[in-house]
Structure formats: structure tokens, C-alpha cells
């Protein structure tokens, strides 16, 4: 960053060689010129947002960017996971081409995980790659999806099946935007915050337990710490394994079960974070049945998930349907489902599991 | 390569660090086990081809691959530039997902430039990236489009607007496949061969002039040399500038005008190589009007283009329409069209040009 930030702005660096970038975390960042300096030079910027976020924050972002870019265009997508498809993505390409945007144009993803994933994939693909900036406005996007360069759209046969590893030029997390977040989405974001405890940091798990009520009532300092520590852990993992050849997969704890829930119910029925919350309970139960962790730890984390307002029991899709949906998970190899399990509190691994054991877990955790 | 090749197989290396790969050039490669060894290990392969090429060569490739992969699937796309769109690309994703292909699955692009570009983009995007191999069966694909990692689909508002830089694991050019190529497509491929002369190698230009009749009657030795030398020049340029931040753009000589012809007439009306052939004549005329080269060199290359069976006069779309179409070219910046010009025989550069000069060129070169 060229200009100094006020003391309240925190910075987390994602170290990826010439693809390195900073995550800025703080209050009022949308209106802070320093948050937008030193970005790639271009004549044109395109803000990609959705129908929910646009009326709240798009004007503020456009004001901030108009000092830097001669033309600032905007495209407003329909809101929700159900629209994370090619048809909606094409609205971004239509906007880019109809405004004559060139290969230096910078895209800004203003919204939650869906907007971020789609904008990132659009940036990766438009003219074979233009720069983009993540401006996450949901807790889930701030602590997880905006960081690390995973971009994608869904295919009717599987979630996030079409996409790219493509890093943003910067991530700007304005904590003020969390004020307008529906409580259900706050909870969904907390699922990804809680996730970092069992897979990487029991000290952070202790902290979340002690502060879950503060987080639920959106205490600014508690949110700031949760976002920062989550980003630090994610930065550390992604810095070691950008393209998920190994370690990075642990960030998908709860996601194999969770994706099956989302796909089985139809995208958008449960929020992604809700499915992950419930999926973590299943992942914990599987880890226990594999003899890796004890029941007390399972209960401890399950209780925390419940206190975050998240479901801990899955929909009764039937074990066969769950297994079928999980076989198209990206971690699967030659038809074998691979699960993220907790080896011991604070450490995760990726491995297969006998179908019979998975059926038991599903029987226990669904109704 | 682990195994030695027969003497008739030539190898050109694309040096791109951990994305380096070999181009194999020779006769009978489809049936030669050594052409398919040492590729990424996987349980599954998917051959992507089209309705024209499938009946000719798909069975041969499937036989070669079945020694290496447990399951070899196939998807047959409609043939032609008009189908280089999302809808057709999605047929590849449908095939991958319905066959349960995982993130180690290897894709094989068996066909011309359209099949190669689409398969490459599908490989870049499926589960955020799976390996792929180019098996070009047209001269154009063997000398140009299969080499260098440019992948893309078209958008109604512009050619190759959505894609990725994504390198194949190998390129296998079986010269035998050129035997079934329609004469019109042979000519289209020669356009890209001729291109390498004015932009990079006047010695090669001399050789093409001396051998154009042999090339037109598909003399095997002449084709082998043309493919090899073209790949060497392209390998050299791409090795210096993989993502087209500068030098690589010279490979687009004739393409700015050419893309306008293709888009203006509707994709598929003229073959890409035909549009490039005519576009090179326009590019040469522009270079002359800019005072860079003399009329004798323009006439020399124009004559060669005509001897290759290519059009040297463009369709009368009107200058305004040409300019409008060229403004969405990927090389354009802030609305200024950027042309590849010949600075002197054997050397090219990218620069803008006054609209008035471009109009004169269009008036001279269209009817």
C-alpha cells in the first residue's frame, strides 16, 4: 500500500509470489481513499453486484472509484446461489463487451460469496484475464470465499464445477457492511469462522466459544478479530498450497456433506454456510467413528455450531442420494469419495471412509 | 519423453518453466505408443472431437489411449466456428460430469482450432483445471492454434473474448491427418504458416515461396518442415511472453482485420485462416502507408498469399463497420485500435494508426 492507513485498519498478506496481495479489514473502508490506491491502472472499472447489495453500497463504491477510473460501470445480478450459473455470468460478459471494456479493465466484486465467485471467474476469463478486486459484504465472504482465488459457477450436476484459480489484486473487508446482513447470513458466515478452529487452531476455537454471543450481536471488535484471524489461517494454508494439490483441501471441512445438502435440496434452499455448519457435524461424527476424536470434542463443536444459529441435523435425502451427490465432489478420485476429517482437535486430513460408516453418520445426523 | 521416438518424429520444446511441454511432429503418431507415454496418470480420459473428425480418427486415438486409461470416453461436438460458443462448450462439461470424471481426468482435443480452443478452455475450467493434450488434425491447428496455451470461446460481441491461458501437457501433430483435409482448409492453414515469414524470419519466407506448390500438393517432407519451423518460431515467441504482455501480440499479424471480417460476415462464413490471409494483406498495406515497408515487399507477400489459394480482397462491410468491429479487439486499449505492423521484413511491432489511414487501406483492400 502506498498510503498509510488509519490505526483501525488491519492488513493480512497472502504470500503467493507475483500473485501476492493484501486483505484490508476495518470500518468505513468503502469511503477511505487509501483502500483503493495502488490498484492496477486502467481507464475503466466495472462494479459487479446484486439486487440486494446494489441499493446499499454501490453508490458509495462508485464514488470511491470515480477518483481513480475515468469510467465506472455497474452490472447488477439477481441475488442468490440459484443464479450462480452461466446465464448470469454471461450478464457480466455482456456488460464488459457492450461498454467496450479492454483487457486492463478492473472488476470489483461487491457482495457475498456468489458475487465474488462469479466476478472472479468472469475476470479470469474475460479476454483471458483482467484484474479484479474483492469487496465482500457478507461475513462468509470476508472470512472465506473472497480470499484465496477460488472462483467458479455451478453446473446442474455439481457445485463449483466450472471455474479457475485466479487471485484478486486486493480484498477490502469493510466491517460496516455487516450491519445490514440478515441474521441468517451472519450465522452462515459464522460456520466458516468456526471451521478454522477444529482444522487449525484450538486457541481460536476457545476464543470463538468465549465470544459467540458477542459475535451474534455483531460486536464490532469481536467481528474484527474473527475476520482477521480467519483470514490469517486461510492465508497461511493458501500460501502453502494455492491450487489445492494437498493441504488446502482441509479448508473444505464440512463441505463434502454440505455440498450434497445444497445440491440435494436445490441450490439456495439452505445457505451455503448453513449446509457447511451441518456438514461439519457430520464430518465430526465421521471422524469419531473412525476413532480419531472423542465424543466430547464432537459435542463441544456441535454445541458451538448450534449457538451460532446453524442447523446440526441434515435433511432426509436418503443415504443413497447423499452418496451419489458426494461422488461428484471435486476431491473424489476414481469414484472414491474423500472426506476432510479431524485427526485431532486443531488438525485435519483428507481421506476415504467405508460407505457403511458414512451411512451410519448419515443415519445419525439426518431426519 | 521417457521412450525414444523413431527417427521420423521431430520434437519442439515450449519452454515455460513448470508448464513446459513438447510438440511431437511426424507421420503415424496416432498409432505410435511412444506418442502417448509419460502423460499425466489418471483413470479416465475424454476425447473431445467433432462430427467431421470423429469418423476419421477417433477410433484410432481411442485404441492408442485405452492402453493407458481404464476408461476412455468421447464427446462429439458440431463442427465449425459458428459453434465455438458456451452452449457447445457445455456439452463437454455435461460429458465430464455425467461420466463422473474427476480432477485428474485428461482431455484430448482431436480436431482443428475450434476443437482445440474449446477443449483447452474446458480443461482450464473443469474443476478449476484438469490436464489436456492437443491432437491437431488441421494444418492451421498444427502450426498455430494448438501451440501456446491460448484457449477461448466466442461471444456474440467478439471473437475469443472468453477464455484462458492454459498450456497443454503435450501437442501431437500426426501429419497423416492432413491427408483428409479439404483443400480450402489446407489453404487456411498456410495463411498462418506464411505469417511467420514477415513477422519473424525472411529465410523461412524464402523457403515458403520456393515450396508453395509442394505444400499445396501436400508433399509430406514440405509439410513436415513447414509445421516444424512454424512451431519453432511460435515456441520462441511464446517462451518469451506467455500471457501476451508484449511480444506475443506479433503472432496476431493480420488478425485484427481478420477478426473483423469473420465477425462482420458471421463466424464460419470465411474460415479463420482465410480471414487472416486477407487481413495480412491489409496489415501489409497499412505498414506501407505508415512508411515502414515498400510496395515491392507488400506485393511479394500478397502474391504468396494468393498462390496459397487465399483471398486477398476483403468483403465490403463498409469502413465504419470494420472500425467498430476492430475496437472490440483484445489488443485495443481505451478504445484505440492497435495493429500488428511489419516494421521491416522479418520484424513486427504493435501500434496504433490514424483512422484516416486505416480507411484508405480498407478502401484499397475491399470490394
XYZ file of C-alpha atoms in Angstrom:
734
model
C 0.000 0.000 0.000
C 1.344 3.411 -0.905
C -0.539 5.470 1.690
C -0.655 4.756 5.415
C -3.923 3.544 6.889
C -5.634 4.755 9.985
C -4.836 2.634 13.003
C -8.113 0.776 12.839
C -7.261 -0.847 9.500
C -5.700 -4.277 9.720
C -3.780 -5.935 6.934
C -3.261 -9.625 6.198
C -0.876 -10.572 3.386
C -1.481 -13.545 1.070
C 2.033 -14.560 0.019
C 1.899 -16.082 -3.477
C 4.959 -14.688 -5.234
C 3.946 -12.341 -8.042
C 0.290 -13.065 -7.256
C 0.595 -11.817 -3.638
C -1.983 -9.385 -2.297
C -3.351 -7.765 0.848
C -6.604 -8.193 2.697
C -7.658 -4.916 4.334
C -10.015 -5.214 7.297
C -11.638 -2.240 9.028
C -14.584 0.077 9.447
C -15.528 2.652 6.839
C -13.131 1.300 4.226
C -15.570 1.816 1.342
C -15.198 5.566 1.758
C -11.486 5.561 2.578
C -9.308 6.622 -0.398
C -6.330 4.614 0.877
C -8.334 1.410 0.437
C -8.388 1.968 -3.331
C -4.934 3.344 -4.061
C -2.155 1.488 -5.851
C -4.603 -0.757 -7.711
C -3.859 -1.618 -11.358
C -4.001 1.409 -13.663
C -6.877 1.396 -16.139
C -9.350 3.747 -17.757
C -12.349 1.620 -16.872
C -13.777 -0.189 -13.849
C -16.837 -2.431 -13.656
C -18.653 -2.993 -10.370
C -20.405 -6.361 -10.248
C -23.020 -6.593 -7.525
C -26.530 -7.925 -6.931
C -30.055 -6.618 -6.451
C -29.767 -6.756 -2.646
C -26.369 -5.102 -2.213
C -26.588 -2.520 -5.010
C -29.023 -0.152 -3.262
C -26.987 -0.344 -0.037
C -23.369 0.129 -1.101
C -22.897 0.512 -4.862
C -23.119 4.311 -4.891
C -20.508 4.549 -2.126
C -18.102 2.293 -4.001
C -18.720 4.124 -7.278
C -17.871 7.426 -5.573
C -14.653 5.974 -4.202
C -13.626 4.567 -7.596
C -14.533 7.574 -9.728
C -11.471 9.382 -8.403
C -9.306 6.653 -9.921
C -11.092 5.475 -13.091
C -12.383 7.604 -15.957
C -15.436 5.359 -16.430
C -17.053 3.285 -13.687
C -19.759 0.949 -14.973
C -22.005 -1.351 -12.988
C -23.850 -4.605 -13.563
C -26.485 -5.856 -11.114
C -27.032 -9.625 -10.964
C -30.005 -11.467 -9.469
C -29.236 -12.443 -5.852
C -28.631 -15.977 -4.656
C -26.847 -19.305 -5.162
C -29.579 -20.394 -7.603
C -28.230 -17.777 -10.048
C -24.581 -18.847 -9.822
C -24.750 -20.190 -13.355
C -23.532 -19.495 -16.864
C -26.591 -17.472 -17.793
C -25.982 -14.968 -15.016
C -22.211 -14.962 -15.577
C -22.908 -14.002 -19.170
C -24.569 -10.787 -17.948
C -21.081 -9.735 -16.798
C -19.546 -10.506 -20.197
C -22.418 -8.671 -21.918
C -21.735 -5.615 -19.750
C -17.974 -5.752 -20.344
C -18.346 -6.008 -24.109
C -21.202 -3.568 -24.544
C -19.222 -0.938 -22.595
C -16.126 -1.645 -24.706
C -14.087 -2.728 -21.662
C -10.491 -3.613 -22.607
C -8.049 -6.091 -21.099
C -6.884 -3.603 -18.467
C -10.382 -3.013 -17.065
C -10.597 -3.761 -13.330
C -13.617 -5.672 -11.979
C -14.907 -5.067 -8.442
C -16.945 -7.810 -6.767
C -19.302 -6.045 -4.349
C -21.357 -8.620 -2.471
C -21.233 -12.058 -0.911
C -19.695 -15.330 -1.970
C -21.803 -15.785 -5.084
C -20.938 -12.344 -6.460
C -17.276 -12.884 -5.573
C -17.046 -16.322 -7.178
C -18.763 -15.182 -10.364
C -16.870 -11.915 -10.683
C -13.602 -13.751 -10.123
C -14.387 -16.287 -12.836
C -15.519 -13.514 -15.181
C -12.226 -11.681 -14.519
C -10.234 -14.883 -15.059
C -11.953 -15.486 -18.406
C -12.642 -12.069 -19.943
C -10.051 -11.620 -22.678
C -8.205 -14.457 -20.902
C -7.747 -12.480 -17.712
C -8.293 -8.977 -16.332
C -7.573 -7.785 -12.760
C -10.255 -7.860 -10.083
C -10.794 -6.720 -6.503
C -12.926 -8.447 -3.894
C -15.183 -6.185 -1.817
C -17.012 -8.754 0.341
C -20.114 -7.529 2.155
C -21.068 -10.735 3.975
C -19.279 -12.384 6.869
C -18.932 -15.602 4.890
C -17.229 -13.821 2.019
C -14.983 -11.810 4.340
C -13.690 -14.823 6.265
C -13.574 -17.363 3.476
C -14.734 -17.090 -0.114
C -13.143 -13.757 -1.077
C -9.703 -14.952 -0.005
C -7.562 -17.452 -1.881
C -8.541 -17.164 -5.512
C -11.093 -19.930 -5.907
C -13.658 -18.793 -8.444
C -16.468 -20.796 -10.031
C -20.018 -21.218 -11.197
C -22.282 -24.207 -10.586
C -23.343 -26.846 -13.114
C -26.704 -28.613 -12.749
C -24.712 -31.770 -11.925
C -22.391 -30.256 -9.331
C -21.437 -27.197 -7.306
C -18.466 -25.021 -8.319
C -17.619 -27.437 -11.115
C -16.604 -24.765 -13.648
C -14.090 -22.171 -12.563
C -10.496 -21.107 -12.117
C -7.831 -20.452 -9.542
C -7.465 -16.720 -10.049
C -6.196 -14.344 -7.386
C -7.667 -10.878 -6.781
C -5.448 -7.802 -6.699
C -6.788 -6.944 -3.236
C -9.560 -7.814 -0.774
C -11.295 -4.928 1.005
C -13.400 -6.041 4.010
C -15.452 -3.118 5.276
C -16.883 -4.335 8.601
C -19.608 -1.667 8.401
C -21.300 -3.637 5.627
C -22.044 -6.425 8.120
C -24.547 -4.127 9.853
C -27.133 -4.750 7.127
C -26.594 -8.510 6.948
C -29.697 -10.627 7.771
C -29.165 -12.677 10.938
C -29.443 -15.908 8.971
C -26.495 -14.858 6.793
C -24.478 -13.783 9.818
C -24.911 -17.317 11.169
C -23.920 -18.775 7.808
C -20.698 -16.778 7.938
C -20.001 -17.957 11.483
C -19.979 -21.543 10.176
C -16.826 -20.770 8.197
C -15.315 -18.927 11.196
C -15.941 -21.894 13.483
C -14.438 -24.190 10.832
C -10.949 -22.768 11.366
C -10.935 -23.976 14.992
C -11.158 -27.759 14.593
C -8.985 -27.842 11.457
C -6.194 -25.473 12.501
C -6.323 -23.618 15.830
C -7.840 -24.786 19.117
C -6.888 -21.455 20.703
C -9.146 -19.721 18.172
C -11.853 -22.288 18.929
C -11.623 -21.328 22.611
C -11.894 -17.661 21.653
C -14.968 -18.239 19.464
C -16.686 -20.161 22.272
C -15.990 -17.297 24.671
C -17.220 -14.695 22.175
C -20.052 -16.382 20.287
C -22.687 -14.165 21.920
C -20.723 -11.025 21.077
C -20.365 -12.229 17.509
C -24.075 -12.975 17.271
C -24.894 -9.431 18.377
C -22.285 -8.067 15.899
C -19.893 -6.567 18.413
C -17.501 -4.678 16.127
C -14.296 -5.660 17.948
C -15.298 -9.323 18.073
C -16.124 -9.332 14.350
C -12.828 -7.605 13.546
C -10.881 -10.277 15.411
C -12.889 -13.133 13.879
C -12.373 -11.821 10.340
C -8.682 -11.143 10.893
C -7.831 -14.477 12.492
C -9.866 -16.396 9.889
C -8.034 -14.615 7.079
C -4.662 -15.271 8.731
C -5.325 -19.003 8.920
C -6.642 -19.119 5.367
C -3.674 -17.056 4.126
C -1.277 -19.484 5.757
C -2.919 -22.533 4.176
C -3.364 -20.978 0.718
C 0.222 -19.689 0.762
C 1.399 -23.276 1.146
C -0.924 -24.836 -1.444
C -2.541 -22.366 -3.838
C -4.015 -24.914 -6.245
C -5.212 -27.467 -3.707
C -2.788 -30.256 -4.520
C -2.899 -31.291 -0.862
C -3.135 -29.243 2.352
C -5.629 -26.685 1.037
C -8.374 -29.294 0.897
C -8.668 -29.133 4.720
C -10.436 -25.780 4.253
C -13.273 -27.865 2.822
C -14.077 -29.375 6.223
C -17.841 -29.934 6.295
C -18.134 -29.119 2.595
C -18.416 -32.623 1.115
C -21.542 -33.328 3.172
C -22.560 -29.675 2.841
C -22.433 -29.622 -0.960
C -24.607 -32.749 -1.032
C -27.182 -30.972 1.138
C -27.155 -27.884 -1.090
C -27.416 -29.870 -4.328
C -29.922 -32.350 -2.917
C -32.313 -29.643 -1.723
C -31.678 -27.415 -4.755
C -29.219 -24.532 -4.567
C -30.462 -21.668 -2.442
C -32.802 -23.682 -0.221
C -30.186 -23.755 2.527
C -27.478 -21.114 2.607
C -24.002 -22.438 1.855
C -22.860 -21.681 5.418
C -25.862 -23.490 6.877
C -25.023 -26.585 4.847
C -21.390 -26.327 5.935
C -22.409 -25.984 9.591
C -24.460 -29.158 9.395
C -21.783 -30.787 7.220
C -19.199 -30.143 9.942
C -21.341 -32.012 12.452
C -21.369 -34.946 10.009
C -17.616 -34.618 9.486
C -17.043 -34.634 13.242
C -19.227 -37.718 13.665
C -17.338 -39.445 10.856
C -14.021 -38.567 12.492
C -15.271 -40.019 15.796
C -16.442 -43.227 14.119
C -13.023 -43.503 12.501
C -11.559 -43.404 16.028
C -9.794 -40.075 15.516
C -11.540 -37.840 18.085
C -13.731 -38.399 21.122
C -17.426 -37.734 21.618
C -16.717 -34.825 23.974
C -14.996 -32.834 21.200
C -17.812 -33.661 18.772
C -20.366 -32.357 21.250
C -18.319 -29.276 22.069
C -18.134 -28.138 18.444
C -21.721 -29.229 17.691
C -22.934 -27.072 20.570
C -20.975 -24.113 19.252
C -22.472 -24.623 15.769
C -25.958 -24.640 17.320
C -25.189 -21.493 19.354
C -24.233 -19.795 16.097
C -27.812 -20.358 14.938
C -26.911 -23.099 12.472
C -28.673 -26.399 11.728
C -26.956 -29.500 13.176
C -29.314 -32.057 11.627
C -29.412 -32.622 7.862
C -32.368 -33.089 5.530
C -33.532 -36.687 4.966
C -32.419 -37.085 1.359
C -31.674 -40.772 1.909
C -28.181 -42.220 2.246
C -28.031 -43.310 -1.416
C -28.741 -39.800 -2.652
C -26.118 -38.326 -0.311
C -23.519 -40.853 -1.547
C -24.404 -40.236 -5.183
C -24.092 -36.469 -4.744
C -20.810 -36.779 -2.858
C -19.237 -38.910 -5.592
C -19.162 -35.882 -7.910
C -17.308 -33.818 -5.277
C -14.082 -32.368 -6.694
C -12.000 -34.208 -4.081
C -13.311 -37.597 -5.275
C -10.805 -39.739 -7.155
C -11.778 -42.638 -9.428
C -15.225 -42.650 -7.807
C -13.958 -42.798 -4.211
C -15.344 -40.019 -2.005
C -12.659 -38.231 0.003
C -13.601 -36.542 3.271
C -11.920 -33.890 5.366
C -11.679 -35.437 8.834
C -10.429 -34.088 12.151
C -7.371 -36.132 13.116
C -7.160 -34.422 16.479
C -8.512 -31.059 17.663
C -6.726 -28.415 15.581
C -5.562 -30.760 12.829
C -7.365 -32.078 9.744
C -6.604 -34.555 6.976
C -8.224 -35.798 3.758
C -9.066 -39.487 3.430
C -11.595 -42.018 2.228
C -14.044 -43.809 4.538
C -16.018 -47.067 4.272
C -19.509 -46.480 2.837
C -21.002 -48.347 5.801
C -19.525 -45.840 8.245
C -20.766 -42.918 6.147
C -24.261 -44.461 6.147
C -24.183 -44.642 9.947
C -23.188 -40.994 10.153
C -25.995 -40.038 7.769
C -28.493 -42.086 9.794
C -27.392 -40.303 12.982
C -27.302 -36.807 11.526
C -30.382 -36.553 9.319
C -34.095 -36.634 9.838
C 9.711 -38.203 -23.154
C 10.561 -41.485 -21.482
C 10.787 -43.658 -24.614
C 12.835 -42.887 -27.712
C 10.987 -41.976 -30.885
C 11.588 -43.275 -34.368
C 13.852 -41.027 -36.405
C 10.982 -39.528 -38.341
C 9.494 -37.905 -35.231
C 10.576 -34.344 -34.591
C 10.278 -32.600 -31.270
C 9.911 -28.907 -30.471
C 10.042 -27.833 -26.842
C 7.910 -24.998 -25.440
C 9.989 -23.709 -22.521
C 7.655 -22.306 -19.848
C 9.175 -23.481 -16.567
C 6.888 -25.976 -14.850
C 4.389 -25.564 -17.697
C 6.905 -26.672 -20.372
C 5.888 -29.286 -22.926
C 6.827 -30.923 -26.204
C 5.292 -30.731 -29.654
C 5.726 -34.045 -31.481
C 5.609 -33.875 -35.282
C 5.616 -36.928 -37.546
C 3.724 -39.488 -39.589
C 1.648 -42.222 -37.985
C 1.871 -40.725 -34.492
C -1.767 -41.549 -33.638
C -0.875 -45.242 -33.625
C 2.570 -44.853 -32.057
C 2.626 -45.803 -28.333
C 5.573 -43.510 -27.624
C 3.432 -40.513 -28.577
C 1.172 -41.188 -25.580
C 3.628 -42.277 -22.889
C 4.593 -40.233 -19.836
C 1.325 -38.269 -19.886
C -0.354 -37.456 -16.556
C -1.562 -40.551 -14.705
C -5.347 -40.881 -14.452
C -8.067 -43.489 -14.573
C -10.114 -41.602 -17.143
C -9.596 -39.841 -20.470
C -12.120 -37.864 -22.513
C -11.653 -37.376 -26.251
C -13.281 -34.164 -27.499
C -13.756 -34.098 -31.251
C -16.307 -33.062 -33.865
C -18.711 -34.667 -36.320
C -16.222 -34.394 -39.197
C -13.106 -35.732 -37.470
C -14.725 -38.406 -35.276
C -15.405 -40.937 -38.069
C -11.860 -40.463 -39.441
C -9.573 -40.639 -36.411
C -11.420 -41.076 -33.101
C -11.265 -44.889 -33.092
C -7.525 -44.794 -33.732
C -6.935 -42.395 -30.852
C -9.222 -44.372 -28.553
C -7.225 -47.529 -29.299
C -3.971 -45.756 -28.516
C -5.315 -44.369 -25.230
C -7.039 -47.498 -23.975
C -3.647 -48.995 -23.148
C -3.087 -46.140 -20.718
C -6.507 -45.212 -19.291
C -9.079 -47.531 -17.713
C -11.981 -45.581 -19.232
C -11.802 -43.581 -22.453
C -14.950 -41.538 -23.113
C -15.742 -39.382 -26.116
C -17.850 -36.330 -26.856
C -18.584 -35.247 -30.429
C -19.279 -31.543 -30.994
C -20.912 -29.928 -34.023
C -18.237 -28.777 -36.492
C -17.337 -25.172 -37.184
C -16.516 -21.728 -35.815
C -20.248 -20.942 -35.520
C -20.405 -23.500 -32.681
C -17.463 -22.106 -30.710
C -19.830 -20.886 -28.032
C -20.897 -21.567 -24.470
C -23.722 -23.882 -25.485
C -21.347 -26.242 -27.273
C -18.688 -25.938 -24.567
C -21.291 -27.051 -22.076
C -21.595 -30.368 -23.951
C -18.044 -31.077 -22.762
C -18.918 -30.272 -19.139
C -22.063 -32.402 -19.422
C -19.949 -35.327 -20.661
C -17.325 -34.877 -17.932
C -19.895 -34.765 -15.147
C -22.216 -37.458 -16.443
C -19.234 -39.846 -16.730
C -18.092 -38.927 -13.215
C -14.742 -37.576 -14.457
C -12.532 -36.407 -11.581
C -9.910 -33.681 -11.396
C -7.182 -35.963 -12.733
C -9.084 -36.818 -15.934
C -7.077 -35.981 -19.081
C -8.843 -34.312 -22.022
C -7.697 -34.919 -25.609
C -8.568 -32.325 -28.258
C -8.835 -34.223 -31.547
C -9.578 -31.793 -34.365
C -8.858 -28.318 -35.638
C -8.557 -24.943 -33.968
C -12.138 -24.766 -32.746
C -11.966 -28.157 -31.030
C -8.560 -27.265 -29.554
C -9.646 -23.875 -28.241
C -12.832 -25.251 -26.691
C -11.217 -28.346 -25.199
C -8.453 -26.212 -23.742
C -10.927 -23.836 -22.117
C -12.986 -26.774 -20.831
C -9.792 -28.278 -19.342
C -8.814 -24.933 -17.807
C -12.239 -24.586 -16.165
C -13.404 -28.089 -15.254
C -12.932 -28.399 -11.503
C -10.673 -25.343 -11.901
C -8.213 -27.191 -14.119
C -7.513 -30.683 -15.456
C -4.686 -31.686 -17.844
C -5.231 -31.765 -21.591
C -3.407 -32.853 -24.745
C -3.701 -31.249 -28.168
C -4.054 -33.640 -31.112
C -4.441 -31.176 -34.002
C -5.727 -32.627 -37.277
C -5.680 -29.455 -39.405
C -2.663 -27.574 -40.699
C -3.871 -24.405 -39.012
C -4.069 -26.108 -35.633
C -0.708 -27.845 -36.090
C 1.199 -24.668 -36.952
C -0.611 -22.219 -34.725
C -3.654 -22.696 -32.549
C -2.671 -25.895 -30.708
C 0.605 -24.360 -29.548
C 0.964 -21.741 -26.841
C -1.968 -22.226 -24.499
C -4.474 -19.707 -25.810
C -7.941 -21.153 -25.274
C -11.303 -19.448 -25.736
C -14.857 -19.378 -26.948
C -16.567 -16.591 -28.884
C -19.159 -14.139 -27.576
C -21.773 -12.652 -29.931
C -19.980 -9.318 -29.489
C -16.437 -10.553 -30.130
C -14.199 -13.450 -31.086
C -12.230 -15.377 -28.428
C -13.460 -12.973 -25.760
C -13.932 -15.623 -23.045
C -11.046 -17.963 -22.336
C -7.819 -18.673 -20.503
C -4.100 -19.003 -20.960
C -3.780 -22.700 -20.211
C -0.968 -24.875 -21.515
C -1.462 -28.445 -22.778
C 0.637 -31.303 -21.422
C 1.706 -32.174 -24.973
C 0.904 -31.484 -28.629
C 0.849 -34.463 -31.009
C 0.856 -33.451 -34.702
C 0.251 -36.511 -36.865
C 0.984 -35.325 -40.413
C -1.071 -38.216 -41.805
C -4.246 -36.497 -40.665
C -3.585 -33.710 -43.174
C -4.329 -36.178 -45.994
C -8.099 -35.859 -45.390
C -8.099 -32.075 -45.029
C -10.264 -30.219 -47.606
C -8.120 -28.034 -49.888
C -9.809 -24.898 -48.568
C -8.674 -25.746 -45.036
C -5.166 -26.555 -46.227
C -5.017 -23.041 -47.660
C -6.368 -21.604 -44.427
C -3.546 -23.307 -42.553
C -0.973 -21.954 -44.995
C -2.059 -18.428 -44.050
C -0.658 -18.968 -40.548
C 2.494 -20.584 -41.988
C 3.105 -17.612 -44.295
C 2.508 -15.264 -41.335
C 5.737 -16.359 -39.632
C 7.805 -15.049 -42.563
C 7.055 -11.314 -42.494
C 6.895 -11.134 -38.681
C 9.965 -13.205 -37.781
C 12.016 -14.975 -40.449
C 12.676 -13.848 -44.023
C 14.678 -17.035 -44.636
C 11.509 -19.031 -43.905
C 9.581 -16.701 -46.209
C 12.067 -17.526 -48.985
C 11.607 -21.227 -48.278
C 7.782 -20.985 -48.382
C 7.942 -19.141 -51.717
C 10.184 -21.860 -53.144
C 7.960 -24.636 -51.791
C 4.413 -23.262 -52.036
C 3.479 -25.655 -54.855
C 4.835 -28.639 -52.897
C 2.858 -27.509 -49.861
C -0.314 -27.094 -51.922
C 0.017 -30.676 -53.199
C 0.742 -31.868 -49.613
C 4.290 -33.059 -50.137
C 4.993 -34.807 -46.813
C 8.539 -33.501 -46.387
C 7.488 -29.938 -47.190
C 4.597 -30.108 -44.701
C 6.892 -31.555 -42.029
C 9.322 -28.667 -42.431
C 6.539 -26.055 -42.506
C 4.957 -27.413 -39.321
C 8.282 -27.745 -37.534
C 9.627 -24.294 -38.409
C 6.268 -22.649 -37.596
C 6.208 -24.345 -34.200
C 9.817 -23.337 -33.508
C 9.084 -19.675 -34.182
C 5.897 -19.785 -32.134
C 7.688 -21.618 -29.292
C 10.364 -18.942 -29.238
C 7.837 -16.094 -29.047
C 5.538 -17.785 -26.503
C 8.537 -18.749 -24.347
C 9.378 -15.064 -24.066
C 5.848 -13.788 -23.433
C 3.342 -16.462 -22.407
C 0.494 -14.130 -21.446
C 0.845 -11.612 -24.276
C 2.033 -8.650 -22.259
C 4.061 -7.528 -25.285
C 5.974 -9.502 -27.930
C 3.435 -12.291 -28.308
C 0.931 -9.952 -29.906
C 3.002 -10.023 -33.145
C 1.608 -13.531 -33.722
C -1.685 -11.752 -34.336
C -0.432 -10.213 -37.592
C -3.425 -9.990 -39.920
C -5.798 -10.936 -37.105
C -7.227 -7.522 -36.194
C -8.544 -7.025 -39.726
C -9.229 -10.771 -39.964
C -11.398 -10.919 -36.841
C -13.444 -8.012 -38.181
C -14.041 -9.932 -41.418
C -15.073 -13.071 -39.512
C -17.393 -11.226 -37.129
C -18.769 -8.933 -39.843
C -19.718 -11.804 -42.142
C -20.811 -14.058 -39.284
C -18.489 -16.695 -37.874
C -17.960 -19.595 -40.239
C -18.665 -17.724 -43.471
C -14.951 -17.328 -44.114
C -12.519 -19.732 -42.461
C -10.312 -18.128 -39.821
C -7.219 -18.691 -41.973
C -8.889 -17.096 -44.993
C -9.718 -14.009 -42.957
C -6.138 -13.915 -41.639
C -4.737 -14.238 -45.167
C -6.762 -11.259 -46.337
C -6.087 -9.460 -43.034
C -2.332 -9.797 -43.659
C -2.708 -8.045 -46.999
C -4.455 -5.206 -45.136
C -1.750 -5.230 -42.465
C 0.943 -5.023 -45.127
C -0.809 -2.129 -46.859
C -1.141 -0.323 -43.538
C 2.561 -0.863 -42.832
C 3.408 0.560 -46.257
C 1.188 3.605 -45.708
C 2.917 4.136 -42.388
C 6.193 4.281 -44.340
C 7.609 1.104 -42.777
C 7.953 -1.193 -45.808
C 7.972 -0.730 -49.554
C 5.390 -1.721 -52.159
C 7.627 -4.484 -53.520
C 7.515 -6.397 -50.220
C 3.729 -5.894 -49.981
C 3.305 -7.334 -53.476
C 5.688 -10.205 -52.797
C 3.769 -11.435 -49.748
C 0.370 -10.689 -51.333
C 1.332 -12.857 -54.303
C 2.352 -15.668 -51.982
C -0.972 -15.408 -50.114
C -2.818 -15.643 -53.445
C -0.705 -18.650 -54.527
C -1.745 -20.354 -51.286
C -5.344 -20.152 -52.512
C -6.339 -17.410 -50.083
C -8.476 -14.294 -50.644
C -6.535 -11.020 -50.862
C -9.564 -8.735 -51.115
C -11.931 -8.294 -48.174
C -15.718 -8.143 -48.088
C -17.299 -4.690 -48.454
C -18.608 -4.298 -44.914
C -18.014 -0.551 -45.019
C -15.172 1.215 -43.229
C -17.332 2.212 -40.256
C -18.329 -1.384 -39.569
C -14.707 -2.550 -39.830
C -13.606 0.138 -37.362
C -16.433 -0.653 -34.958
C -15.590 -4.367 -35.010
C -11.874 -3.719 -34.551
C -12.447 -1.531 -31.493
C -13.505 -4.621 -29.508
C -10.267 -6.423 -30.449
C -8.427 -7.626 -27.342
C -5.370 -5.536 -28.239
C -7.437 -2.313 -28.174
C -6.766 -0.003 -25.239
C -9.145 2.723 -24.083
C -10.932 2.472 -27.429
C -7.768 2.848 -29.561
C -7.312 0.017 -32.074
C -3.816 -1.463 -32.014
C -2.455 -3.132 -35.155
C 0.371 -5.552 -35.741
C 2.511 -3.888 -38.416
C 5.610 -5.023 -40.279
C 8.439 -2.680 -39.285
C 10.776 -4.263 -41.798
C 10.704 -7.705 -43.465
C 11.116 -10.244 -40.641
C 10.181 -7.881 -37.810
C 6.781 -6.832 -36.453
C 5.506 -4.376 -33.867
C 2.192 -3.372 -32.305
C 0.994 0.224 -32.646
C -1.964 2.479 -33.278
C -2.691 4.114 -36.639
C -4.713 7.164 -37.692
C -8.293 6.255 -38.623
C -7.870 8.071 -41.941
C -5.008 5.758 -42.922
C -6.999 2.680 -41.917
C -9.909 3.903 -44.061
C -7.580 4.225 -47.058
C -6.359 0.671 -46.518
C -9.937 -0.595 -46.282
C -10.885 1.286 -49.453
C -7.924 -0.297 -51.278
C -8.436 -3.829 -49.969
C -12.188 -4.412 -50.048
C -14.828 -4.633 -52.715
